[in-house]
Amino acid sequence: MQGRFPQTVVFILAAVVALGAQPLPAQQAAAADPTLQEQLNTWYARTVRRVPGEWGVAVADQRGQLIWGVNATRPLMPASTVKLFTTGFARSVLGANARQVTRVVGTGFVDLEGNWMGSWALEVNGDPTLERPARSGPMLRDLAAQLAERGIRRITGPMAIQSAAGEAGASYPTAWHTRHMGRRFAPLVGSVTLNENIISFTIAPGGRVGAPPRVVASSPEGMERIVDIKAKTVAGRRDRLRILVSAGGRYEVSGTIGTGRRGRVYTAPAANPRVVLEAAWGAALARAGIEWVPGTSLGDPASRAGSEALAEVVSAPLDSIAHEVNTRSLNIGAEALLRWADPGPDAARKLTEHVRQITGDQTGVTLADGSGLSYEDRASPWSFVAYLAKFPTTPAGRNFPLLLPANGTGTLRRLGTGPLAPGVVRAKTGTLANAATLVGYLGHRDGMLLISVMYNGSRVYGAKQEQWKLFRLLGAQGQIIPTDSTEADAIGGDALPPN
């Protein structure tokens, strides 16, 4: 923030006018409780001294009328709070109960010996919950079991992969900075997604000195099929294993591991999700008692003419996925929702248009991705509170606050202690190396508050602590946010955008 913060913050009909902040027209300010104004003044004066940087704050009533703000219309880097917009956009396009489908499709028949005589292919559509052994979601083993119920005991041919939206694959989003490549929160994104495109396997020593180590656990199942062991077991407890990824997406383990070592766990984003899918599919077929004979296909697997669904699994409803995306701040899940809603190259632009249409803010929002991992994303504090107020009043926005985590859960677990009772807050966090944002609903004793507090600067950890303090301050003796559909419909109203 430019200039020196004054000792007091002057209110003009309940709108904050601080040095460096944009004055708000009188007709766009709602009446504010003097105690609330004083609390916000005190918090902000202390915060900008402790955590210098660029701050933007908007506090509105439940109708979306701004009652306090600093730099409320200034576009700032929002980080993961973009997911809030993405879930609303996906809900508007697809509906709250939409489900993602994964299929085995093909043409042909089962002969008397259980051979599938014809073509087959896996149709994957980017379900972020597919094949997650440690979490809920459909599993490849369920697909294979359905094939076995058809009497299939053997399939022939290389694995063909297709997607209802076009070419099947996964890649690193161009909107994401390359500095995030290889980190678990930034896996490859696309129609080929399983276990959130994260792989994990455990290498344990062999049964004797000189024996090769073993893969004793993996996620997803079948990873041992693409792990090449070139290491050996030695005496002792030391682990000197080296794990490298080959150009083809396989994993090579070299070095040594001691007989006294319990095991070495390797976890990373999948280097080649297609290779992982093939390994997991092979393991699923084997579990179902189906032999897979790689070889020449008996039909054209790419042809969809006359093909039928041989097996099918479906995801949980969109609302369930959206809630998990916001609660865990799952980047691949947010990008999957955006691509599900619009698989074309202009998805981010359409997301931006959606937010602008809902909020009326035509200049404060420009989004480059659906997860907030892009450094090119921009949103103003005002755009967030306007969206929180107005989207729940649209046909697609019913119970929208419930798609955000409650305090004490997920990324809001640190707001589960102190003066805040469980359920007083429904909000979304956002964090990057130079951005910290907290946006959401707070059940205040004088009515619902909509809060967006954004920080861009180098002191992210300190900024997050101050943001928590603000919510704790305003949420003391707060009210539980309604979870009943009828009550939740009361959240929202006509938001008046600032000039």
mmCIF file of C-alpha atoms in Angstrom, residues 110-403:
data_model
loop_
_atom_site.group_PDB
_atom_site.id
_atom_site.type_symbol
_atom_site.label_atom_id
_atom_site.label_comp_id
_atom_site.label_asym_id
_atom_site.label_seq_id
_atom_site.Cartn_x
_atom_site.Cartn_y
_atom_site.Cartn_z
ATOM 1 C CA VAL A 110 -18.572 -63.344 -25.864
ATOM 2 C CA ASP A 111 -17.877 -66.815 -27.324
ATOM 3 C CA LEU A 112 -18.514 -70.084 -25.530
ATOM 4 C CA GLU A 113 -15.038 -70.074 -23.987
ATOM 5 C CA GLY A 114 -15.412 -66.589 -22.488
ATOM 6 C CA ASN A 115 -13.336 -64.755 -25.115
ATOM 7 C CA TRP A 116 -14.452 -61.264 -26.021
ATOM 8 C CA MET A 117 -14.639 -61.346 -29.812
ATOM 9 C CA GLY A 118 -14.549 -57.750 -30.934
ATOM 10 C CA SER A 119 -13.179 -54.319 -30.119
ATOM 11 C CA TRP A 120 -13.011 -52.648 -26.735
ATOM 12 C CA ALA A 121 -11.772 -49.383 -25.265
ATOM 13 C CA LEU A 122 -11.724 -47.508 -21.989
ATOM 14 C CA GLU A 123 -13.688 -44.265 -22.028
ATOM 15 C CA VAL A 124 -12.311 -41.936 -19.358
ATOM 16 C CA ASN A 125 -13.689 -38.462 -18.833
ATOM 17 C CA GLY A 126 -11.539 -36.858 -16.163
ATOM 18 C CA ASP A 127 -13.421 -38.002 -13.071
ATOM 19 C CA PRO A 128 -11.155 -36.698 -10.280
ATOM 20 C CA THR A 129 -12.503 -39.348 -7.887
ATOM 21 C CA LEU A 130 -11.705 -42.376 -10.091
ATOM 22 C CA GLU A 131 -9.469 -45.109 -8.629
ATOM 23 C CA ARG A 132 -8.656 -43.641 -5.236
ATOM 24 C CA PRO A 133 -7.880 -46.547 -2.894
ATOM 25 C CA ALA A 134 -7.603 -44.254 0.129
ATOM 26 C CA ARG A 135 -10.736 -42.197 -0.648
ATOM 27 C CA SER A 136 -14.221 -42.595 -2.007
ATOM 28 C CA GLY A 137 -14.981 -42.927 -5.695
ATOM 29 C CA PRO A 138 -15.542 -45.461 -8.465
ATOM 30 C CA MET A 139 -12.857 -48.101 -8.998
ATOM 31 C CA LEU A 140 -11.514 -49.854 -12.087
ATOM 32 C CA ARG A 141 -12.089 -53.159 -10.285
ATOM 33 C CA ASP A 142 -15.830 -52.423 -10.474
ATOM 34 C CA LEU A 143 -15.589 -52.069 -14.244
ATOM 35 C CA ALA A 144 -13.653 -55.326 -14.526
ATOM 36 C CA ALA A 145 -16.150 -57.121 -12.263
ATOM 37 C CA GLN A 146 -18.975 -56.078 -14.592
ATOM 38 C CA LEU A 147 -17.092 -57.565 -17.542
ATOM 39 C CA ALA A 148 -16.701 -60.798 -15.602
ATOM 40 C CA GLU A 149 -20.464 -60.819 -14.911
ATOM 41 C CA ARG A 150 -20.978 -60.782 -18.677
ATOM 42 C CA GLY A 151 -19.049 -64.007 -18.843
ATOM 43 C CA ILE A 152 -15.864 -62.472 -20.231
ATOM 44 C CA ARG A 153 -12.758 -64.414 -19.211
ATOM 45 C CA ARG A 154 -10.278 -63.155 -21.774
ATOM 46 C CA ILE A 155 -9.801 -59.957 -23.756
ATOM 47 C CA THR A 156 -7.298 -59.394 -26.534
ATOM 48 C CA GLY A 157 -5.617 -56.327 -27.919
ATOM 49 C CA PRO A 158 -3.765 -53.231 -26.775
ATOM 50 C CA MET A 159 -5.567 -50.841 -24.456
ATOM 51 C CA ALA A 160 -7.355 -48.105 -26.361
ATOM 52 C CA ILE A 161 -8.361 -44.951 -24.454
ATOM 53 C CA GLN A 162 -10.970 -42.459 -25.547
ATOM 54 C CA SER A 163 -12.974 -39.612 -24.082
ATOM 55 C CA ALA A 164 -16.458 -38.319 -24.765
ATOM 56 C CA ALA A 165 -15.007 -34.806 -25.036
ATOM 57 C CA GLY A 166 -12.385 -35.715 -27.642
ATOM 58 C CA GLU A 167 -8.824 -36.973 -27.476
ATOM 59 C CA ALA A 168 -7.956 -38.655 -24.193
ATOM 60 C CA GLY A 169 -4.849 -37.479 -22.381
ATOM 61 C CA ALA A 170 -3.411 -35.402 -19.557
ATOM 62 C CA SER A 171 -0.987 -32.492 -19.599
ATOM 63 C CA TYR A 172 0.386 -29.698 -17.458
ATOM 64 C CA PRO A 173 -1.902 -26.638 -17.777
ATOM 65 C CA THR A 174 -0.230 -23.822 -19.687
ATOM 66 C CA ALA A 175 -1.704 -21.305 -17.221
ATOM 67 C CA TRP A 176 0.281 -22.809 -14.340
ATOM 68 C CA HIS A 177 3.792 -21.596 -13.624
ATOM 69 C CA THR A 178 6.505 -24.110 -14.439
ATOM 70 C CA ARG A 179 7.905 -23.701 -10.923
ATOM 71 C CA HIS A 180 5.103 -25.982 -9.700
ATOM 72 C CA MET A 181 5.952 -28.884 -12.023
ATOM 73 C CA GLY A 182 6.626 -32.090 -10.153
ATOM 74 C CA ARG A 183 4.862 -30.997 -6.970
ATOM 75 C CA ARG A 184 1.983 -33.051 -5.650
ATOM 76 C CA PHE A 185 -0.507 -30.172 -5.679
ATOM 77 C CA ALA A 186 0.119 -29.652 -9.409
ATOM 78 C CA PRO A 187 -0.297 -32.993 -11.224
ATOM 79 C CA LEU A 188 -1.087 -33.420 -14.904
ATOM 80 C CA VAL A 189 -4.704 -32.596 -15.754
ATOM 81 C CA GLY A 190 -6.981 -34.135 -18.343
ATOM 82 C CA SER A 191 -9.452 -36.859 -19.201
ATOM 83 C CA VAL A 192 -6.940 -39.530 -18.143
ATOM 84 C CA THR A 193 -7.140 -39.124 -14.377
ATOM 85 C CA LEU A 194 -6.905 -41.768 -11.681
ATOM 86 C CA ASN A 195 -5.973 -41.428 -8.031
ATOM 87 C CA GLU A 196 -5.834 -37.664 -8.700
ATOM 88 C CA ASN A 197 -2.842 -38.461 -10.962
ATOM 89 C CA ILE A 198 -0.666 -39.132 -7.940
ATOM 90 C CA ILE A 199 1.271 -42.390 -7.694
ATOM 91 C CA SER A 200 2.764 -43.998 -4.611
ATOM 92 C CA PHE A 201 4.606 -47.249 -3.998
ATOM 93 C CA THR A 202 6.624 -48.750 -1.174
ATOM 94 C CA ILE A 203 9.925 -50.530 -1.754
ATOM 95 C CA ALA A 204 10.853 -53.102 0.901
ATOM 96 C CA PRO A 205 14.069 -55.151 1.139
ATOM 97 C CA GLY A 206 14.168 -58.634 -0.339
ATOM 98 C CA GLY A 207 14.060 -61.725 1.826
ATOM 99 C CA ARG A 208 17.835 -62.097 1.897
ATOM 100 C CA VAL A 209 21.057 -60.253 1.137
ATOM 101 C CA GLY A 210 21.564 -60.030 -2.601
ATOM 102 C CA ALA A 211 17.884 -60.392 -3.462
ATOM 103 C CA PRO A 212 16.109 -57.598 -5.321
ATOM 104 C CA PRO A 213 13.813 -55.331 -3.271
ATOM 105 C CA ARG A 214 10.054 -55.706 -3.663
ATOM 106 C CA VAL A 215 7.088 -53.426 -4.240
ATOM 107 C CA VAL A 216 4.909 -54.268 -1.253
ATOM 108 C CA ALA A 217 2.199 -51.611 -1.593
ATOM 109 C CA SER A 218 1.087 -49.212 -4.283
ATOM 110 C CA SER A 219 -1.558 -46.668 -5.120
ATOM 111 C CA PRO A 220 -3.192 -47.069 -7.514
ATOM 112 C CA GLU A 221 -3.042 -50.844 -7.561
ATOM 113 C CA GLY A 222 -0.796 -52.342 -10.229
ATOM 114 C CA MET A 223 2.100 -49.904 -9.970
ATOM 115 C CA GLU A 224 4.500 -52.847 -9.551
ATOM 116 C CA ARG A 225 3.869 -53.559 -13.244
ATOM 117 C CA ILE A 226 5.703 -50.370 -14.243
ATOM 118 C CA VAL A 227 8.424 -50.346 -11.568
ATOM 119 C CA ASP A 228 11.722 -51.806 -12.783
ATOM 120 C CA ILE A 229 13.833 -53.043 -9.871
ATOM 121 C CA LYS A 230 17.568 -52.826 -10.533
ATOM 122 C CA ALA A 231 18.539 -52.450 -6.890
ATOM 123 C CA LYS A 232 19.682 -55.095 -4.416
ATOM 124 C CA THR A 233 19.250 -55.885 -0.757
ATOM 125 C CA VAL A 234 22.278 -55.512 1.517
ATOM 126 C CA ALA A 235 22.976 -56.025 5.203
ATOM 127 C CA GLY A 236 22.180 -53.161 7.574
ATOM 128 C CA ARG A 237 19.484 -50.542 7.893
ATOM 129 C CA ARG A 238 20.542 -47.947 5.334
ATOM 130 C CA ASP A 239 18.440 -46.891 2.382
ATOM 131 C CA ARG A 240 20.447 -45.783 -0.662
ATOM 132 C CA LEU A 241 17.780 -46.252 -3.275
ATOM 133 C CA ARG A 242 17.507 -44.007 -6.321
ATOM 134 C CA ILE A 243 14.180 -43.747 -8.108
ATOM 135 C CA LEU A 244 14.133 -42.254 -11.588
ATOM 136 C CA VAL A 245 11.390 -41.831 -14.161
ATOM 137 C CA SER A 246 12.094 -43.110 -17.656
ATOM 138 C CA ALA A 247 11.080 -41.302 -20.814
ATOM 139 C CA GLY A 248 8.210 -43.762 -21.212
ATOM 140 C CA GLY A 249 6.752 -43.051 -17.787
ATOM 141 C CA ARG A 250 8.072 -46.160 -16.032
ATOM 142 C CA TYR A 251 9.956 -46.029 -12.716
ATOM 143 C CA GLU A 252 13.486 -47.412 -12.300
ATOM 144 C CA VAL A 253 14.741 -48.283 -8.824
ATOM 145 C CA SER A 254 18.499 -48.661 -8.363
ATOM 146 C CA GLY A 255 20.919 -48.617 -5.444
ATOM 147 C CA THR A 256 20.670 -50.595 -2.212
ATOM 148 C CA ILE A 257 18.383 -51.063 0.753
ATOM 149 C CA GLY A 258 19.290 -52.733 4.034
ATOM 150 C CA THR A 259 17.582 -55.849 5.383
ATOM 151 C CA GLY A 260 16.723 -53.916 8.531
ATOM 152 C CA ARG A 261 14.929 -51.131 6.673
ATOM 153 C CA ARG A 262 11.131 -51.249 6.956
ATOM 154 C CA GLY A 263 10.537 -49.719 3.536
ATOM 155 C CA ARG A 264 10.913 -46.665 1.337
ATOM 156 C CA VAL A 265 7.771 -44.830 0.217
ATOM 157 C CA TYR A 266 7.867 -42.933 -3.067
ATOM 158 C CA THR A 267 5.049 -40.509 -3.868
ATOM 159 C CA ALA A 268 4.885 -38.111 -6.814
ATOM 160 C CA PRO A 269 2.636 -36.828 -9.595
ATOM 161 C CA ALA A 270 2.235 -39.447 -12.305
ATOM 162 C CA ALA A 271 4.774 -38.813 -15.054
ATOM 163 C CA ASN A 272 2.587 -40.521 -17.656
ATOM 164 C CA PRO A 273 -1.024 -41.137 -16.524
ATOM 165 C CA ARG A 274 -1.710 -43.346 -19.570
ATOM 166 C CA VAL A 275 1.013 -45.756 -18.488
ATOM 167 C CA VAL A 276 -0.342 -45.755 -14.938
ATOM 168 C CA LEU A 277 -3.875 -46.358 -16.240
ATOM 169 C CA GLU A 278 -2.705 -49.346 -18.255
ATOM 170 C CA ALA A 279 -1.001 -50.851 -15.193
ATOM 171 C CA ALA A 280 -4.027 -50.242 -12.978
ATOM 172 C CA TRP A 281 -6.405 -51.663 -15.592
ATOM 173 C CA GLY A 282 -4.294 -54.803 -15.888
ATOM 174 C CA ALA A 283 -4.394 -55.254 -12.105
ATOM 175 C CA ALA A 284 -8.175 -54.735 -12.061
ATOM 176 C CA LEU A 285 -8.716 -57.333 -14.773
ATOM 177 C CA ALA A 286 -6.491 -59.830 -12.971
ATOM 178 C CA ARG A 287 -8.448 -59.273 -9.741
ATOM 179 C CA ALA A 288 -11.665 -60.064 -11.628
ATOM 180 C CA GLY A 289 -10.196 -63.262 -13.098
ATOM 181 C CA ILE A 290 -9.942 -61.888 -16.631
ATOM 182 C CA GLU A 291 -6.876 -62.657 -18.719
ATOM 183 C CA TRP A 292 -5.627 -59.779 -20.850
ATOM 184 C CA VAL A 293 -3.651 -60.824 -23.905
ATOM 185 C CA PRO A 294 -1.964 -57.788 -25.470
ATOM 186 C CA GLY A 295 -1.877 -58.219 -29.193
ATOM 187 C CA THR A 296 -3.695 -57.311 -32.374
ATOM 188 C CA SER A 297 -7.181 -56.031 -31.710
ATOM 189 C CA LEU A 298 -10.078 -57.852 -33.352
ATOM 190 C CA GLY A 299 -11.734 -54.592 -34.283
ATOM 191 C CA ASP A 300 -11.184 -50.885 -34.627
ATOM 192 C CA PRO A 301 -11.114 -49.632 -31.012
ATOM 193 C CA ALA A 302 -11.384 -46.010 -32.140
ATOM 194 C CA SER A 303 -14.659 -46.583 -33.972
ATOM 195 C CA ARG A 304 -17.727 -45.605 -31.965
ATOM 196 C CA ALA A 305 -20.237 -46.671 -34.588
ATOM 197 C CA GLY A 306 -22.467 -49.279 -33.012
ATOM 198 C CA SER A 307 -20.417 -49.498 -29.845
ATOM 199 C CA GLU A 308 -22.144 -50.181 -26.546
ATOM 200 C CA ALA A 309 -21.256 -49.737 -22.920
ATOM 201 C CA LEU A 310 -19.948 -53.073 -21.682
ATOM 202 C CA ALA A 311 -19.378 -51.760 -18.165
ATOM 203 C CA GLU A 312 -19.924 -48.420 -16.469
ATOM 204 C CA VAL A 313 -19.187 -46.663 -13.173
ATOM 205 C CA VAL A 314 -20.250 -43.166 -12.164
ATOM 206 C CA SER A 315 -18.930 -40.535 -9.809
ATOM 207 C CA ALA A 316 -20.695 -38.988 -6.861
ATOM 208 C CA PRO A 317 -22.899 -35.964 -7.719
ATOM 209 C CA LEU A 318 -21.209 -32.726 -8.721
ATOM 210 C CA ASP A 319 -22.058 -31.097 -5.394
ATOM 211 C CA SER A 320 -20.187 -33.812 -3.523
ATOM 212 C CA ILE A 321 -17.130 -33.369 -5.739
ATOM 213 C CA ALA A 322 -17.334 -29.574 -5.481
ATOM 214 C CA HIS A 323 -17.471 -29.706 -1.691
ATOM 215 C CA GLU A 324 -14.379 -31.915 -1.602
ATOM 216 C CA VAL A 325 -12.572 -29.637 -4.069
ATOM 217 C CA ASN A 326 -13.197 -26.633 -1.823
ATOM 218 C CA THR A 327 -12.570 -28.441 1.452
ATOM 219 C CA ARG A 328 -9.242 -29.940 0.364
ATOM 220 C CA SER A 329 -8.403 -27.145 -2.101
ATOM 221 C CA LEU A 330 -7.872 -29.830 -4.725
ATOM 222 C CA ASN A 331 -6.344 -28.241 -7.824
ATOM 223 C CA ILE A 332 -6.840 -31.176 -10.179
ATOM 224 C CA GLY A 333 -10.449 -31.421 -9.012
ATOM 225 C CA ALA A 334 -11.132 -27.767 -9.774
ATOM 226 C CA GLU A 335 -9.604 -28.061 -13.230
ATOM 227 C CA ALA A 336 -11.658 -31.214 -13.804
ATOM 228 C CA LEU A 337 -14.854 -29.343 -12.904
ATOM 229 C CA LEU A 338 -13.958 -26.528 -15.295
ATOM 230 C CA ARG A 339 -13.212 -28.937 -18.163
ATOM 231 C CA TRP A 340 -16.330 -30.914 -17.391
ATOM 232 C CA ALA A 341 -18.410 -27.740 -17.649
ATOM 233 C CA ASP A 342 -16.569 -26.587 -20.793
ATOM 234 C CA PRO A 343 -14.018 -28.865 -22.461
ATOM 235 C CA GLY A 344 -13.049 -26.246 -25.042
ATOM 236 C CA PRO A 345 -10.014 -23.957 -25.161
ATOM 237 C CA ASP A 346 -12.014 -20.942 -23.930
ATOM 238 C CA ALA A 347 -13.126 -22.435 -20.619
ATOM 239 C CA ALA A 348 -11.260 -19.873 -18.487
ATOM 240 C CA ARG A 349 -12.707 -16.998 -20.502
ATOM 241 C CA LYS A 350 -16.230 -18.393 -20.064
ATOM 242 C CA LEU A 351 -15.592 -18.776 -16.345
ATOM 243 C CA THR A 352 -14.582 -15.108 -16.247
ATOM 244 C CA GLU A 353 -17.742 -14.125 -18.123
ATOM 245 C CA HIS A 354 -19.849 -16.132 -15.686
ATOM 246 C CA VAL A 355 -18.391 -14.290 -12.690
ATOM 247 C CA ARG A 356 -18.753 -10.914 -14.365
ATOM 248 C CA GLN A 357 -22.372 -11.642 -15.241
ATOM 249 C CA ILE A 358 -23.227 -12.690 -11.690
ATOM 250 C CA THR A 359 -21.390 -9.858 -9.936
ATOM 251 C CA GLY A 360 -21.736 -7.016 -12.408
ATOM 252 C CA ASP A 361 -18.004 -6.383 -11.939
ATOM 253 C CA GLN A 362 -16.665 -6.079 -15.484
ATOM 254 C CA THR A 363 -13.140 -4.941 -14.648
ATOM 255 C CA GLY A 364 -12.204 -6.623 -11.377
ATOM 256 C CA VAL A 365 -12.130 -10.243 -12.575
ATOM 257 C CA THR A 366 -9.885 -11.982 -15.112
ATOM 258 C CA LEU A 367 -9.279 -15.699 -14.675
ATOM 259 C CA ALA A 368 -6.734 -17.896 -16.456
ATOM 260 C CA ASP A 369 -7.565 -21.252 -14.854
ATOM 261 C CA GLY A 370 -10.115 -22.941 -12.625
ATOM 262 C CA SER A 371 -7.975 -23.672 -9.593
ATOM 263 C CA GLY A 372 -6.225 -20.375 -8.804
ATOM 264 C CA LEU A 373 -2.768 -21.843 -9.292
ATOM 265 C CA SER A 374 -2.094 -19.392 -12.114
ATOM 266 C CA TYR A 375 -0.253 -16.187 -11.261
ATOM 267 C CA GLU A 376 -2.310 -14.468 -13.976
ATOM 268 C CA ASP A 377 -5.620 -14.748 -12.116
ATOM 269 C CA ARG A 378 -7.084 -11.513 -10.817
ATOM 270 C CA ALA A 379 -10.191 -10.773 -8.764
ATOM 271 C CA SER A 380 -11.213 -7.891 -6.544
ATOM 272 C CA PRO A 381 -12.454 -8.230 -2.966
ATOM 273 C CA TRP A 382 -15.712 -6.712 -4.153
ATOM 274 C CA SER A 383 -16.194 -9.353 -6.848
ATOM 275 C CA PHE A 384 -16.024 -12.075 -4.216
ATOM 276 C CA VAL A 385 -18.588 -10.601 -1.813
ATOM 277 C CA ALA A 386 -20.878 -9.752 -4.718
ATOM 278 C CA TYR A 387 -20.674 -13.353 -5.932
ATOM 279 C CA LEU A 388 -21.300 -14.704 -2.429
ATOM 280 C CA ALA A 389 -24.430 -12.561 -2.238
ATOM 281 C CA LYS A 390 -25.860 -12.909 -5.716
ATOM 282 C CA PHE A 391 -25.049 -16.428 -6.884
ATOM 283 C CA PRO A 392 -27.190 -18.126 -4.179
ATOM 284 C CA THR A 393 -30.213 -16.229 -5.567
ATOM 285 C CA THR A 394 -29.833 -17.830 -9.015
ATOM 286 C CA PRO A 395 -31.500 -21.150 -9.903
ATOM 287 C CA ALA A 396 -28.113 -22.884 -9.807
ATOM 288 C CA GLY A 397 -27.049 -21.269 -6.549
ATOM 289 C CA ARG A 398 -29.385 -22.952 -4.088
ATOM 290 C CA ASN A 399 -27.480 -23.839 -0.882
ATOM 291 C CA PHE A 400 -24.235 -22.650 -2.460
ATOM 292 C CA PRO A 401 -22.634 -21.748 0.914
ATOM 293 C CA LEU A 402 -22.771 -25.424 1.830
ATOM 294 C CA LEU A 403 -20.279 -26.225 -0.933
#
